Coordinates of C-alpha atoms and ligand atoms in Angstrom, one line a residue:
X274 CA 113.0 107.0 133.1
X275 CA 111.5 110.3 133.8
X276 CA 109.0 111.0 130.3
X277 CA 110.6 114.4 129.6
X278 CA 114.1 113.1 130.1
X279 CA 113.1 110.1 127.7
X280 CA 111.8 113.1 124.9
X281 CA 114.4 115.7 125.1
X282 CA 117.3 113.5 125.9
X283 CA 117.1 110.4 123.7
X284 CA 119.0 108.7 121.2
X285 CA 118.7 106.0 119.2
X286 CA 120.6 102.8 119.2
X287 CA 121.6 100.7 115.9
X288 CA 124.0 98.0 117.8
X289 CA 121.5 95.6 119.8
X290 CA 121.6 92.0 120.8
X291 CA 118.9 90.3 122.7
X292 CA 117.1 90.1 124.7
X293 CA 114.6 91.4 122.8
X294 CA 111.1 92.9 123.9
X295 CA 108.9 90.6 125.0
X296 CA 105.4 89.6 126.8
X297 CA 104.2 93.0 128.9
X298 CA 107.2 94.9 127.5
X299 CA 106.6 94.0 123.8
X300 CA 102.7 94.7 124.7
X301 CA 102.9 97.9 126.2
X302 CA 105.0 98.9 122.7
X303 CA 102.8 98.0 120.8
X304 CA 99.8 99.6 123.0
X305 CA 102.1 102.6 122.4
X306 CA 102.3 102.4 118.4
X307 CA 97.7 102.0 119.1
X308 CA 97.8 105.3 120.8
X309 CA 99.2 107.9 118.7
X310 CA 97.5 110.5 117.2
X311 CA 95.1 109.6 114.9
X312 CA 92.7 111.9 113.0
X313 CA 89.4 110.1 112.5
X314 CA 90.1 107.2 114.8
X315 CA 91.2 105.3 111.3
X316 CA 94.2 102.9 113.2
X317 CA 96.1 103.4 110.0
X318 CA 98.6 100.9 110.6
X319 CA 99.9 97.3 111.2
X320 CA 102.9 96.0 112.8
X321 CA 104.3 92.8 111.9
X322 CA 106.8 91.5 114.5
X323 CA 109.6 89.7 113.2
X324 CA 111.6 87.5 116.5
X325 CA 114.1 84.4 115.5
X326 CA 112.5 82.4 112.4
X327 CA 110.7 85.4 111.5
X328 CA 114.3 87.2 111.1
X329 CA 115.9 84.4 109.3
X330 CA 112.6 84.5 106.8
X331 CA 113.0 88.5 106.5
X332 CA 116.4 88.0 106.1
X333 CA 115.4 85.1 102.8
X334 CA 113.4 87.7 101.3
X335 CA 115.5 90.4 101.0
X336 CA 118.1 87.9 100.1
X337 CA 116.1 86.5 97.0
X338 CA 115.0 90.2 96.2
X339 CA 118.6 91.4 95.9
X340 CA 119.0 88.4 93.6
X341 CA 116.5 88.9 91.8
X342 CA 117.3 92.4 91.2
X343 CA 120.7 91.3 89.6
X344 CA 122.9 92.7 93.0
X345 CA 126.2 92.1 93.4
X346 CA 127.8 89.6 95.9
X347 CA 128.2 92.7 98.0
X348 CA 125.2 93.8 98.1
X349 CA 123.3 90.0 98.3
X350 CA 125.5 90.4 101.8
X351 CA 124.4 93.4 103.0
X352 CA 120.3 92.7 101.9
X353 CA 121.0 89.6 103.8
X354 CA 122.5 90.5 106.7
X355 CA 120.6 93.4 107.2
X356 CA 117.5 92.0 109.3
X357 CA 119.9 90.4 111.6
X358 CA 121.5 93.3 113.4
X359 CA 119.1 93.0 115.7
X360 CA 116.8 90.4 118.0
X361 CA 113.2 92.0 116.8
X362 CA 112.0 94.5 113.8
X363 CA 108.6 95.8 114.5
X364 CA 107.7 96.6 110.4
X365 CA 105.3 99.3 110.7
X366 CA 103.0 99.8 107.4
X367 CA 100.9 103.1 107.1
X368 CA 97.6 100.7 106.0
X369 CA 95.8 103.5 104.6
X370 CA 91.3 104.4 105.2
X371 CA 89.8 105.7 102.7
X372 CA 88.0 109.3 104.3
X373 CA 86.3 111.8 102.8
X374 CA 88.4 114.1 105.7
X375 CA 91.8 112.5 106.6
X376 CA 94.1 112.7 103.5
X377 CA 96.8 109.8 102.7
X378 CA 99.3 111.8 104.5
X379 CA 97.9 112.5 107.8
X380 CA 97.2 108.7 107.7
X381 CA 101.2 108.1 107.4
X382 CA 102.6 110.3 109.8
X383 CA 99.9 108.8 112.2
X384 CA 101.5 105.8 111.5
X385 CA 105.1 107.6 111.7
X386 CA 103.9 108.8 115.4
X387 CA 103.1 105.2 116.2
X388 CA 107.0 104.1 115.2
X389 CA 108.2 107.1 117.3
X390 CA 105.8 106.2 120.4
X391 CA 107.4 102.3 120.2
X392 CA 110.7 103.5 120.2
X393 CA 109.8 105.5 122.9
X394 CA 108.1 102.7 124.9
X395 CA 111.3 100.5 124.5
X396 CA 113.6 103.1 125.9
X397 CA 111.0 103.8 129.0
X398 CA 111.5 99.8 129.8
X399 CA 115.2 99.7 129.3
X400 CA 115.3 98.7 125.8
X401 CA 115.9 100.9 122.5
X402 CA 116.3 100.8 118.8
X403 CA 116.2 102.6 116.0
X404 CA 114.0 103.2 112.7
X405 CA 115.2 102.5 109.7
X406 CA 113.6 102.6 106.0
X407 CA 116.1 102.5 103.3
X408 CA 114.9 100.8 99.5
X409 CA 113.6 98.0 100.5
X410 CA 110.5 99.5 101.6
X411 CA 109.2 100.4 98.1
X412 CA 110.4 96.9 97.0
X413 CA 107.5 95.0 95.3
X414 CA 109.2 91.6 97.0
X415 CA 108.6 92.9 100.5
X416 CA 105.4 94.9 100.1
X417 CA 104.0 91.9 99.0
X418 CA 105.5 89.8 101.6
X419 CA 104.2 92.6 104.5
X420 CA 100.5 92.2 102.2
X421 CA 100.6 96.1 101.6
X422 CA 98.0 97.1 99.3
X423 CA 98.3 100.0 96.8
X424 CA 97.6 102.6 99.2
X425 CA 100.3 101.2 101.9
X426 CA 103.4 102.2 102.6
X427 CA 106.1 100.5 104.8
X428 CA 106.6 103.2 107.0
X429 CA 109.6 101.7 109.5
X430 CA 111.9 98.9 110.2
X431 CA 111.7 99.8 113.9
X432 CA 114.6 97.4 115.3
X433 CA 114.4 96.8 118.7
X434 CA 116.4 94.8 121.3
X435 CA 119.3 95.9 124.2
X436 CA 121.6 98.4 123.5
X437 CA 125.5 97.5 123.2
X438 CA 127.0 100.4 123.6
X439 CA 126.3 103.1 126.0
X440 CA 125.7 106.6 125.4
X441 CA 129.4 107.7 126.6
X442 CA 129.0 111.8 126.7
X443 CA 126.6 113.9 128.3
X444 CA 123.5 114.7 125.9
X445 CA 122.9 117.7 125.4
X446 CA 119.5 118.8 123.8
X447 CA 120.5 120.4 120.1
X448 CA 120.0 124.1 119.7
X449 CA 116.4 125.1 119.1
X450 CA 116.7 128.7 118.7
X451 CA 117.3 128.4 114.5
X452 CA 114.4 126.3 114.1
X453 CA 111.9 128.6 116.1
X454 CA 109.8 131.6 115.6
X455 CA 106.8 133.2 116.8
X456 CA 103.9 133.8 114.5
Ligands
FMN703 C1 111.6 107.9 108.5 C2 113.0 107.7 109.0 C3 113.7 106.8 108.3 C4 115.0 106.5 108.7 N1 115.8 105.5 108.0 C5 117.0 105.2 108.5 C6 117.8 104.2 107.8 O1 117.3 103.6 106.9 N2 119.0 104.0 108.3 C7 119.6 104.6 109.3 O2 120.7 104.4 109.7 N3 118.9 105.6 110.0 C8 117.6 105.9 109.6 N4 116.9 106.9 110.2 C9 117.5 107.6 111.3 C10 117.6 106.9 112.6 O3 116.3 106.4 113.0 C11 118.1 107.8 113.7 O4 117.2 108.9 114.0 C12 119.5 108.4 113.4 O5 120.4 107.4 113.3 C13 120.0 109.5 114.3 O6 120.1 109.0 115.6 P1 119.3 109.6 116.8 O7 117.9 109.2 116.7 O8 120.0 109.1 118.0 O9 119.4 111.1 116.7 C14 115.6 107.1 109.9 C15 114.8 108.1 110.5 C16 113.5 108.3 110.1 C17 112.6 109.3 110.9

């Protein structure tokens, strides 16, 4: 797929199945996530890769978390369920430097490029997803199960795999002209 095409064009995709990304595919995603911007040359992130019994284990945490929390059944459901609508999550955590010149927040939307640049990489190679975050990644359960010390954050669920659905209209790139001026 032509790069601009990709940019202005995409969408993302929240019904996948497998397969999944894998060998040079999943590698060039994740040499992707390694090249975004990244002030300082910090690498302020890790990606965890969750495939088959790594699902099923994500899936058991956020099980036992909603428990834990007191959910209802509804809602033990949906936490469990929820990393299992789709064949791979690539769990992106900001994994902040200390740097006497690159703040906490530059540090995170570095991080944030790197989910975009993924998703980006699995569209270019005929795969897609979508990013997701939602409550779960400020939950003390999972940020201990991901290892995220104070200072990290759980960026993205990116959730990767083939699409199920096509895109059935013709995109068309939304209207810049409100969000643009010239200073
Ligand atoms: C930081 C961030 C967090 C997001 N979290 C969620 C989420 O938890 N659930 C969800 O359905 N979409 C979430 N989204 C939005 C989707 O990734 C996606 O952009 C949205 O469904 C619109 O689709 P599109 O990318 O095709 O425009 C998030 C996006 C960003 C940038």
């Amino acid at each position: 797929m032509d790069a601009l095409d990709l940019l202005v064009n995409r969408r993302s995709a929240s019904r996948l199945a497998a397969p999944a990304p894998s060998g040079k595919v999943l590698q060039n995603i994740i040499n992707a996530g390694m090249r975004a911007p990244d002030h300082g040359a910090l690498q302020p992130w890790r990606f965890v890769i969750a495939e088959n019994d790594g699902l099923v284990r994500f899936s058991e945490l956020l099980r036992a978390a909603a428990i834990n929390d007191g959910a209802d059944e509804k809602a033990i459901e949906k936490a469990t369920q929820a990393p299992l609508r789709a064949p791979q999550i690539i769990t992106v955590i900001a994994a902040y430097k200390e740097s006497p010149k690159v703040p906490q927040w530059e540090q995170m939307l570095s991080a944030g490029c790197a989910v975009q640049a993924m998703q980006m990489a699995a569209l270019a190679q005929g795969f897609n997803g979508i990013w997701r975050t939602g409550a779960w990644t400020e939950h003390a359960d999972v940020r201990q199960a991901f290892k995220c010390g104070p200072n990290d954050r759980i960026v993205g669920f990116l959730y990767l795999g083939t699409p199920q659905l096509k895109s059935s209209t013709q995109i068309i790139p939304a209207d810049s002209s409100s969000f643009v001026s010239y200073f």
